[in-house]
Amino acid sequence: MAPEGPGGGPRLWGGRFDGGTDAAVARLNNSLPFDRRLWREDLAGSVAHATMLGEAGILPAPEAEAIVEALREIEADLASGAVDLDPDAEDVHTAVEALLRQRIGPLAGKLHTARSRNDQVVTDARLFARSAVDTIAEEIVALQGVLLELAEREAATTMPGYTHMQHAQPILLAHHLLAYFWMLQRDRERLADARKRIDLLPLGAGALAGSPYPVDRERVAEILGFGGILENSLDAVSDRDFAIETLADAAILAMHLSRFAEDLVLWNTLEFGFVELDDSVTTGSSMMPQKKNPDVAELARGKSGRVFGNLMALLTVMKGLPLSYNKDMQEDKEPLFDTVDTLLVVLPAFRRMLETASFGRERMARALRGDFSTATDLADSLVRGGMAFRDAHGAVGRLVRHCVETGTALDEMDAQAMARAAPELARVDAGAATVAASVAARRVRGGTAPDAVREQLARARAALGAVV
């Protein structure tokens, strides 16, 4: 039997040790409280490893088959709740092997032939990360789909576009929404690219130096669906780049959601009134009965901090570690788990918030009245008449100052009134200062003109349907 730890659980390493582990050290050392969630990945890796051991003749085929059959039974029993992992086990690997030993006795000890916990644990983590990025990508696609539907619905809605949180130029609401579509598209592409580096098998690297047995690493990779194997055993057991890259991509995604959330929080205020969030995605105040709070947006914004922190935590863990494996690397899992869990809570709620949102079209249109956001269009009108842009900029700037001083809006002035304010404007096309003309003028690919936005929507639809 494997030696026992202080809590009665088995250990896989106690042969050279005289006594038990101190209880305080065991509490520090044990990872089962968080790595227990890897039991599916651990069983999958063990089934693949045992299958290979039998096929390669490292274990007699009947023994390998018995191990595989027992592992599959354990998987079914854990999934159904018929059995549970020993809470006193040191980690998920020890707990799974203990269940195996209960079923097939000493034969369970042969499963660890040609394998170390060092290559085993990172295999589990890679399997988890690969599945996680796939699930997150599916959630991103669903959110992008909602954005496309909203953009199509709001294709004729105009609103102020902002720089420095000041009214800048008129845009279509659809154009604003599509900006976030393309941010999410890059997030999806980043995750797909990271997946290529996640999808490499470390098993077979042993503790650090490789295996003295004739293991078939390619066969294990095939069984587990990995796209390839890691070429250096030291790198295989000590690399956590795949987790760091996943966390970095997740941090960028969380940043995008936080920016979008900030827009929605502002737009949902009484001062803006650009969006109304449904009762089903908002909450009230325990004191103020009139309140309707945009909690989903605020929590998406707030939870970006923990996602950023998880990335920094793992970078800090790894930054000073010599080759190859060090127990510090046990700290890779909680940041990864927490980030995945966070995103898989935020993304569906964010999607639902948008699905049920209604936009204040009239409030957006009213916000454009008298806001001088078409001033650049007047300058461009002068440029088309032959004036240098800097001169046109100065002339329109004086006109704006005149309007501010007299309390007049640009769209209230005809060409004669403009010329009285700034003689250079005698040749200006006053019609260029309307919101509709301003928006329509920006037909360049990627611009906010209705035709350009329709083309952008078509490209977005194609991008959403493409395999990343």
Coordinates of C-alpha atoms in Angstrom, one line a residue:
M1 CA 0.0 0.0 0.0
A2 CA 1.1 3.6 -0.6
P3 CA 2.2 5.4 2.5
E4 CA -0.4 7.6 4.2
G5 CA -0.3 11.3 4.9
P6 CA -1.4 12.8 8.2
G7 CA -5.0 12.8 7.2
G8 CA -5.0 9.1 6.4
G9 CA -4.9 9.7 2.6
P10 CA -2.4 7.9 0.4
R11 CA 0.9 9.3 -0.8
L12 CA 2.7 8.4 -4.0
W13 CA 6.2 9.2 -2.9
G14 CA 6.8 8.1 0.7
G15 CA 9.2 5.2 0.3
R16 CA 12.3 7.0 1.5
F17 CA 10.5 8.9 4.2
D18 CA 10.6 7.7 7.8
G19 CA 7.5 9.4 9.2
G20 CA 4.4 11.2 8.2
T21 CA 4.1 14.8 7.0
D22 CA 3.4 17.5 9.5
A23 CA -0.2 18.6 9.4
A24 CA 0.6 22.2 8.7
V25 CA 2.9 21.2 5.8
A26 CA 0.3 18.9 4.5
R27 CA -2.3 21.7 4.4
L28 CA 0.2 23.9 2.5
N29 CA 1.2 21.1 0.1
N30 CA -2.2 19.6 -0.7
S31 CA -3.8 20.8 -3.9
L32 CA -6.9 18.5 -3.9
P33 CA -9.2 21.4 -2.7
F34 CA -8.7 23.1 -6.1
D35 CA -7.3 20.5 -8.5
R36 CA -10.1 18.0 -7.8
R37 CA -11.9 19.5 -10.7
L38 CA -9.4 18.0 -13.0
W39 CA -10.5 14.4 -12.4
R40 CA -12.0 14.0 -15.9
E41 CA -8.8 15.2 -17.5
D42 CA -6.7 13.0 -15.2
L43 CA -8.8 10.0 -16.0
A44 CA -8.6 10.7 -19.7
G45 CA -4.8 11.1 -19.6
S46 CA -4.6 7.9 -17.6
V47 CA -6.7 5.9 -20.0
A48 CA -4.6 7.1 -22.9
H49 CA -1.4 6.3 -21.0
A50 CA -2.5 2.8 -20.0
T51 CA -3.7 2.1 -23.5
M52 CA -0.3 3.1 -24.9
L53 CA 1.5 1.0 -22.2
G54 CA -0.4 -2.1 -23.4
E55 CA 0.0 -1.4 -27.1
A56 CA 3.8 -0.7 -26.7
G57 CA 4.3 -3.9 -24.7
I58 CA 5.5 -2.0 -21.6
L59 CA 2.6 -3.7 -19.7
P60 CA 1.0 -7.0 -20.7
A61 CA -2.1 -6.3 -22.7
P62 CA -4.5 -7.9 -20.2
E63 CA -3.1 -5.8 -17.4
A64 CA -3.4 -2.6 -19.4
E65 CA -7.0 -3.5 -20.5
A66 CA -7.9 -4.2 -16.8
I67 CA -6.6 -0.8 -15.8
V68 CA -8.4 1.0 -18.6
E69 CA -11.7 -0.8 -17.8
A70 CA -11.4 0.2 -14.1
L71 CA -10.6 3.8 -15.0
R72 CA -13.7 4.0 -17.2
E73 CA -15.8 2.6 -14.4
I74 CA -14.3 5.2 -12.0
E75 CA -15.2 7.9 -14.5
A76 CA -18.8 6.8 -14.7
D77 CA -19.1 6.5 -10.9
L78 CA -17.6 9.9 -10.3
A79 CA -19.9 11.4 -12.9
S80 CA -22.9 9.8 -11.3
G81 CA -21.9 10.6 -7.7
A82 CA -21.7 6.9 -6.8
V83 CA -18.1 7.5 -5.5
D84 CA -16.1 10.5 -4.5
L85 CA -12.5 11.4 -4.3
D86 CA -10.8 10.8 -0.9
P87 CA -10.8 14.3 0.7
D88 CA -7.5 13.4 2.6
A89 CA -5.7 12.7 -0.7
E90 CA -2.7 15.0 -1.5
D91 CA -4.0 15.8 -5.0
V92 CA -6.3 14.7 -7.7
H93 CA -3.8 12.2 -9.1
T94 CA -3.3 10.5 -5.7
A95 CA -7.1 10.4 -5.2
V96 CA -7.8 8.8 -8.6
E97 CA -5.0 6.2 -8.1
A98 CA -6.5 5.4 -4.7
L99 CA -9.9 4.7 -6.3
L100 CA -8.1 2.5 -8.9
R101 CA -6.3 0.6 -6.1
Q102 CA -9.6 -0.1 -4.4
R103 CA -10.9 -1.7 -7.6
I104 CA -7.9 -3.7 -8.9
G105 CA -5.5 -3.8 -6.0
P106 CA -1.7 -3.7 -6.5
L107 CA -2.1 -3.7 -10.3
A108 CA -3.1 0.0 -9.9
G109 CA 0.6 0.8 -9.1
K110 CA 1.6 -0.2 -12.7
L111 CA -0.4 2.7 -14.2
H112 CA 2.4 5.1 -13.1
T113 CA 5.0 3.2 -15.2
A114 CA 6.8 5.6 -17.5
R115 CA 5.0 8.6 -16.0
S116 CA 5.7 11.3 -13.5
R117 CA 3.2 13.6 -11.7
N118 CA 5.2 16.4 -13.4
D119 CA 4.2 15.4 -16.9
Q120 CA 0.8 14.1 -15.7
V121 CA -0.3 17.4 -14.0
V122 CA 0.6 19.6 -17.0
T123 CA -1.2 17.2 -19.3
D124 CA -4.3 17.6 -17.2
A125 CA -3.9 21.4 -17.2
R126 CA -3.5 21.5 -21.0
L127 CA -6.6 19.4 -21.5
F128 CA -8.5 21.7 -19.2
A129 CA -7.2 24.9 -20.9
R130 CA -8.0 23.5 -24.4
S131 CA -11.6 22.8 -23.4
A132 CA -11.9 26.1 -21.7
V133 CA -10.8 28.2 -24.6
D134 CA -13.2 26.3 -26.8
T135 CA -16.1 27.1 -24.4
I136 CA -15.1 30.7 -24.0
A137 CA -14.9 31.1 -27.8
E138 CA -18.4 29.7 -28.1
E139 CA -19.6 32.3 -25.7
I140 CA -17.8 35.0 -27.7
V141 CA -19.5 33.9 -30.9
A142 CA -22.9 34.0 -29.2
L143 CA -22.2 37.6 -28.0
Q144 CA -21.0 38.6 -31.4
G145 CA -24.3 37.3 -32.9
V146 CA -26.3 39.5 -30.6
L147 CA -24.2 42.5 -31.6
L148 CA -24.8 41.8 -35.2
E149 CA -28.6 41.6 -34.6
L150 CA -28.5 44.9 -32.7
A151 CA -26.4 46.6 -35.4
E152 CA -28.8 45.5 -38.1
R153 CA -31.8 46.7 -36.0
E154 CA -30.1 50.1 -35.3
A155 CA -28.7 50.6 -38.8
A156 CA -30.4 54.0 -39.2
T157 CA -29.9 55.3 -35.6
T158 CA -27.6 58.2 -35.3
M159 CA -25.7 59.2 -32.2
P160 CA -22.8 61.4 -31.1
G161 CA -19.4 59.8 -31.5
Y162 CA -17.0 60.8 -28.7
T163 CA -13.3 61.5 -28.3
H164 CA -12.1 62.6 -24.9
M165 CA -15.7 62.0 -23.7
Q166 CA -16.7 65.1 -25.8
H167 CA -19.0 65.1 -28.8
A168 CA -16.8 64.7 -31.8
Q169 CA -18.7 63.6 -34.9
P170 CA -22.0 62.0 -35.7
I171 CA -22.0 58.2 -36.2
L172 CA -24.4 55.4 -36.5
L173 CA -25.2 53.4 -33.4
A174 CA -24.6 50.3 -35.6
H175 CA -21.1 51.5 -36.2
H176 CA -20.4 51.9 -32.5
L177 CA -21.8 48.4 -31.8
L178 CA -19.7 46.8 -34.6
A179 CA -16.5 48.3 -33.0
Y180 CA -17.1 45.8 -30.2
F181 CA -17.8 43.0 -32.6
W182 CA -14.4 43.4 -34.1
M183 CA -12.7 43.6 -30.7
L184 CA -14.4 40.3 -29.8
Q185 CA -13.4 38.9 -33.1
R186 CA -9.7 39.6 -32.3
D187 CA -10.3 37.9 -28.9
R188 CA -11.6 34.8 -30.6
E189 CA -8.7 34.8 -33.0
R190 CA -6.2 35.2 -30.1
L191 CA -7.8 32.2 -28.3
A192 CA -7.7 30.1 -31.4
D193 CA -4.0 30.9 -31.9
A194 CA -3.3 30.2 -28.2
R195 CA -5.1 26.8 -28.7
K196 CA -2.4 25.7 -31.1
R197 CA 0.2 26.1 -28.4
I198 CA -2.0 24.5 -25.8
D199 CA -2.6 21.6 -28.0
L200 CA 0.8 19.9 -27.5
L201 CA 1.3 16.8 -25.4
P202 CA 3.8 16.9 -22.5
L203 CA 3.1 13.3 -21.3
G204 CA 6.2 11.1 -21.9
A205 CA 8.6 13.7 -20.6
G206 CA 8.7 12.0 -17.2
A207 CA 9.9 14.0 -14.3
L208 CA 12.2 16.0 -16.5
A209 CA 14.5 13.9 -18.6
G210 CA 12.2 11.7 -20.7
S211 CA 11.4 8.0 -20.3
P212 CA 13.7 5.0 -20.4
Y213 CA 10.7 2.9 -21.6
P214 CA 9.7 2.7 -25.3
V215 CA 6.7 4.9 -24.9
D216 CA 4.8 6.0 -28.0
R217 CA 4.1 9.7 -27.3
E218 CA 2.5 10.2 -30.7
R219 CA -0.1 7.4 -29.9
V220 CA -1.0 9.1 -26.6
A221 CA -1.3 12.4 -28.4
E222 CA -3.6 10.7 -30.9
I223 CA -5.8 9.2 -28.3
L224 CA -6.2 12.5 -26.4
G225 CA -6.6 14.5 -29.6
F226 CA -3.5 16.6 -29.2
G227 CA -2.1 18.2 -32.4
G228 CA 1.5 17.4 -31.6
I229 CA 4.0 16.7 -28.8
L230 CA 6.4 19.0 -26.9
E231 CA 9.9 18.4 -28.2
N232 CA 12.0 18.9 -25.1
S233 CA 11.3 17.1 -21.9
L234 CA 12.6 19.9 -19.6
D235 CA 10.4 22.4 -21.4
A236 CA 7.4 20.0 -21.3
V237 CA 7.2 19.7 -17.6
S238 CA 8.2 23.3 -16.7
D239 CA 6.3 25.3 -19.3
R240 CA 3.3 27.3 -18.2
D241 CA 3.3 29.6 -21.2
F242 CA 0.1 28.0 -22.4
A243 CA -1.6 29.0 -19.2
I244 CA -0.1 32.5 -19.2
E245 CA -1.1 33.1 -22.8
T246 CA -4.7 31.9 -22.0
L247 CA -4.8 34.3 -19.1
A248 CA -3.4 37.2 -21.2
D249 CA -6.0 36.6 -23.9
A250 CA -8.6 36.4 -21.3
A251 CA -7.4 39.7 -19.8
I252 CA -7.7 41.5 -23.1
L253 CA -11.2 40.0 -23.5
A254 CA -12.1 41.2 -20.0
M255 CA -10.8 44.7 -20.9
H256 CA -13.0 44.8 -23.9
L257 CA -16.1 43.8 -21.9
S258 CA -15.2 46.4 -19.3
R259 CA -14.9 49.2 -21.9
F260 CA -18.3 48.2 -23.4
A261 CA -19.7 48.0 -19.9
E262 CA -18.5 51.5 -19.2
D263 CA -20.4 52.8 -22.3
L264 CA -23.5 51.0 -21.1
V265 CA -23.3 52.4 -17.6
L266 CA -23.0 55.9 -18.9
W267 CA -25.7 55.5 -21.5
N268 CA -28.0 54.1 -18.9
T269 CA -27.8 57.2 -16.7
L270 CA -30.6 59.8 -16.7
E271 CA -28.2 62.3 -18.2
F272 CA -27.6 60.2 -21.2
G273 CA -30.7 58.1 -21.6
F274 CA -29.2 56.3 -24.6
V275 CA -30.1 52.8 -23.4
E276 CA -32.8 51.2 -21.2
L277 CA -31.8 47.9 -19.5
D278 CA -34.5 45.3 -18.9
D279 CA -35.7 44.6 -15.4
S280 CA -34.5 41.1 -15.7
V281 CA -30.8 42.2 -15.9
T282 CA -30.9 45.0 -13.3
T283 CA -31.4 45.3 -9.6
G284 CA -32.8 47.9 -7.2
S285 CA -31.7 49.7 -4.1
S286 CA -32.5 48.6 -0.6
M287 CA -33.1 52.2 0.4
M288 CA -34.0 54.2 -2.7
P289 CA -37.1 52.7 -4.4
Q290 CA -36.6 54.6 -7.7
K291 CA -33.2 53.0 -8.4
K292 CA -32.6 50.5 -11.3
N293 CA -28.9 49.6 -11.3
P294 CA -26.9 48.2 -14.2
D295 CA -25.3 45.5 -12.1
V296 CA -24.3 43.3 -15.0
A297 CA -22.3 46.0 -16.7
E298 CA -20.8 47.1 -13.4
L299 CA -19.8 43.6 -12.4
A300 CA -18.3 42.9 -15.9
R301 CA -16.3 46.1 -15.4
G302 CA -15.3 45.1 -11.9
K303 CA -14.4 41.5 -12.5
S304 CA -11.9 42.6 -15.1
G305 CA -9.6 43.4 -12.1
R306 CA -9.5 39.8 -10.9
V307 CA -8.8 38.6 -14.4
F308 CA -5.9 41.0 -14.7
G309 CA -4.7 40.0 -11.3
N310 CA -4.7 36.3 -12.2
L311 CA -2.4 37.0 -15.2
M312 CA 0.0 39.0 -13.0
A313 CA -0.1 36.3 -10.3
L314 CA 1.0 33.5 -12.7
L315 CA 3.6 35.7 -14.3
T316 CA 5.0 36.5 -10.9
V317 CA 5.1 32.8 -10.0
M318 CA 7.0 31.8 -13.1
K319 CA 9.4 34.7 -13.4
G320 CA 12.3 33.4 -11.3
L321 CA 11.9 29.6 -11.6
P322 CA 15.0 27.6 -12.8
L323 CA 14.5 24.5 -14.9
S324 CA 12.7 22.3 -14.6
Y325 CA 9.7 21.6 -12.4
N326 CA 9.2 23.4 -9.1
K327 CA 6.4 23.1 -6.6
D328 CA 5.7 26.8 -7.2
M329 CA 4.0 25.7 -10.4
Q330 CA 1.1 24.2 -8.3
E331 CA 0.0 27.9 -8.2
D332 CA -0.9 27.8 -11.9
K333 CA -4.3 26.2 -11.5
E334 CA -6.3 28.6 -9.3
P335 CA -5.6 31.7 -11.5
L336 CA -6.5 29.7 -14.6
F337 CA -9.7 28.2 -13.0
D338 CA -10.8 31.5 -11.6
T339 CA -10.4 33.3 -14.9
V340 CA -12.2 30.7 -16.8
D341 CA -15.0 30.6 -14.2
T342 CA -15.3 34.4 -14.2
L343 CA -15.6 34.7 -18.0
L344 CA -18.1 31.9 -18.2
V345 CA -20.3 33.8 -15.7
V346 CA -19.8 37.3 -17.2
L347 CA -20.2 36.4 -20.9
P348 CA -23.7 34.9 -20.8
A349 CA -25.0 37.6 -18.5
F350 CA -23.5 40.3 -20.7
R351 CA -25.1 38.7 -23.7
R352 CA -28.5 38.6 -22.0
M353 CA -28.1 42.2 -21.0
L354 CA -27.7 43.2 -24.6
E355 CA -30.4 40.9 -25.9
T356 CA -33.0 42.7 -23.7
A357 CA -31.7 46.2 -24.1
S358 CA -33.6 49.0 -25.9
F359 CA -31.8 52.1 -27.2
G360 CA -33.1 55.6 -26.9
R361 CA -33.1 56.6 -30.5
E362 CA -34.7 60.0 -29.9
R363 CA -32.4 60.8 -27.0
M364 CA -29.4 60.1 -29.2
A365 CA -30.8 62.2 -32.0
R366 CA -31.6 65.0 -29.6
A367 CA -28.1 64.9 -28.2
L368 CA -26.7 65.8 -31.6
R369 CA -28.7 69.0 -31.9
G370 CA -26.6 72.0 -31.4
D371 CA -23.5 70.0 -30.4
F372 CA -21.2 71.4 -33.1
S373 CA -20.3 67.8 -34.1
T374 CA -20.6 68.6 -37.8
A375 CA -18.1 71.4 -37.6
T376 CA -15.4 69.3 -39.4
D377 CA -17.8 68.8 -42.3
L378 CA -17.9 72.6 -42.8
A379 CA -14.2 72.7 -42.9
D380 CA -14.1 69.8 -45.4
S381 CA -16.6 71.7 -47.5
L382 CA -14.1 74.6 -47.7
V383 CA -11.3 72.3 -48.5
R384 CA -13.2 70.8 -51.4
G385 CA -13.5 74.5 -52.7
G386 CA -9.7 74.8 -52.7
M387 CA -8.9 76.1 -49.2
A388 CA -6.1 74.6 -47.2
F389 CA -7.4 72.5 -44.3
R390 CA -5.6 74.5 -41.6
D391 CA -7.2 77.8 -42.9
A392 CA -10.6 76.1 -43.1
H393 CA -10.1 74.7 -39.6
G394 CA -9.4 78.2 -38.3
A395 CA -12.4 79.8 -40.0
V396 CA -14.8 77.2 -38.8
G397 CA -13.4 77.5 -35.3
R398 CA -14.2 81.2 -35.3
L399 CA -17.7 80.4 -36.4
V400 CA -18.1 77.9 -33.6
R401 CA -16.9 80.6 -31.1
H402 CA -19.4 83.0 -32.5
C403 CA -22.2 80.4 -32.1
V404 CA -21.2 79.7 -28.5
E405 CA -21.2 83.4 -27.7
T406 CA -24.6 84.1 -29.4
G407 CA -26.2 80.9 -28.3
T408 CA -26.8 79.8 -31.9
A409 CA -26.5 76.2 -33.3
L410 CA -24.7 75.5 -36.5
D411 CA -27.7 73.9 -38.1
E412 CA -29.6 77.1 -37.4
M413 CA -27.3 79.2 -39.6
D414 CA -27.5 79.6 -43.4
A415 CA -24.5 80.5 -45.6
Q416 CA -25.1 84.3 -45.3
A417 CA -25.0 84.1 -41.5
M418 CA -21.9 82.0 -41.5
A419 CA -20.2 84.5 -43.8
R420 CA -21.0 87.3 -41.5
A421 CA -19.3 85.4 -38.7
A422 CA -16.3 84.4 -40.8
P423 CA -15.9 85.9 -44.3
E424 CA -14.0 82.8 -45.5
L425 CA -17.2 80.9 -45.1
A426 CA -18.9 82.7 -48.0
R427 CA -18.4 79.7 -50.2
V428 CA -19.2 77.0 -47.6
D429 CA -21.9 74.4 -48.3
A430 CA -24.2 74.9 -45.3
G431 CA -25.9 71.6 -46.1
A432 CA -22.8 69.8 -45.1
A433 CA -23.4 70.7 -41.5
T434 CA -26.5 68.4 -41.1
V435 CA -26.1 65.2 -39.2
A436 CA -27.4 63.1 -42.1
A437 CA -25.0 64.6 -44.6
S438 CA -22.1 64.2 -42.1
V439 CA -22.8 60.5 -41.6
A440 CA -23.5 59.8 -45.3
A441 CA -20.2 61.5 -46.4
R442 CA -18.1 58.9 -44.6
R443 CA -18.4 56.2 -47.2
V444 CA -14.8 54.9 -46.9
R445 CA -14.5 51.3 -46.0
G446 CA -14.7 51.1 -42.3
G447 CA -16.6 54.4 -42.1
T448 CA -19.9 55.2 -40.5
A449 CA -21.9 55.9 -43.7
P450 CA -25.0 53.7 -44.0
D451 CA -23.6 52.0 -47.2
A452 CA -20.2 51.4 -45.5
V453 CA -21.9 50.0 -42.4
R454 CA -24.0 47.6 -44.5
E455 CA -20.8 46.4 -46.1
Q456 CA -19.2 46.1 -42.7
L457 CA -22.2 44.1 -41.5
A458 CA -21.7 41.7 -44.4
R459 CA -18.0 41.3 -43.6
A460 CA -18.8 40.7 -39.9
R461 CA -21.4 38.0 -40.8
A462 CA -18.8 36.3 -42.9
A463 CA -16.2 36.6 -40.1
L464 CA -18.6 35.2 -37.6
G465 CA -19.3 32.2 -39.7
A466 CA -15.7 31.5 -40.6
V467 CA -13.6 28.9 -38.8
V468 CA -11.0 30.7 -36.7

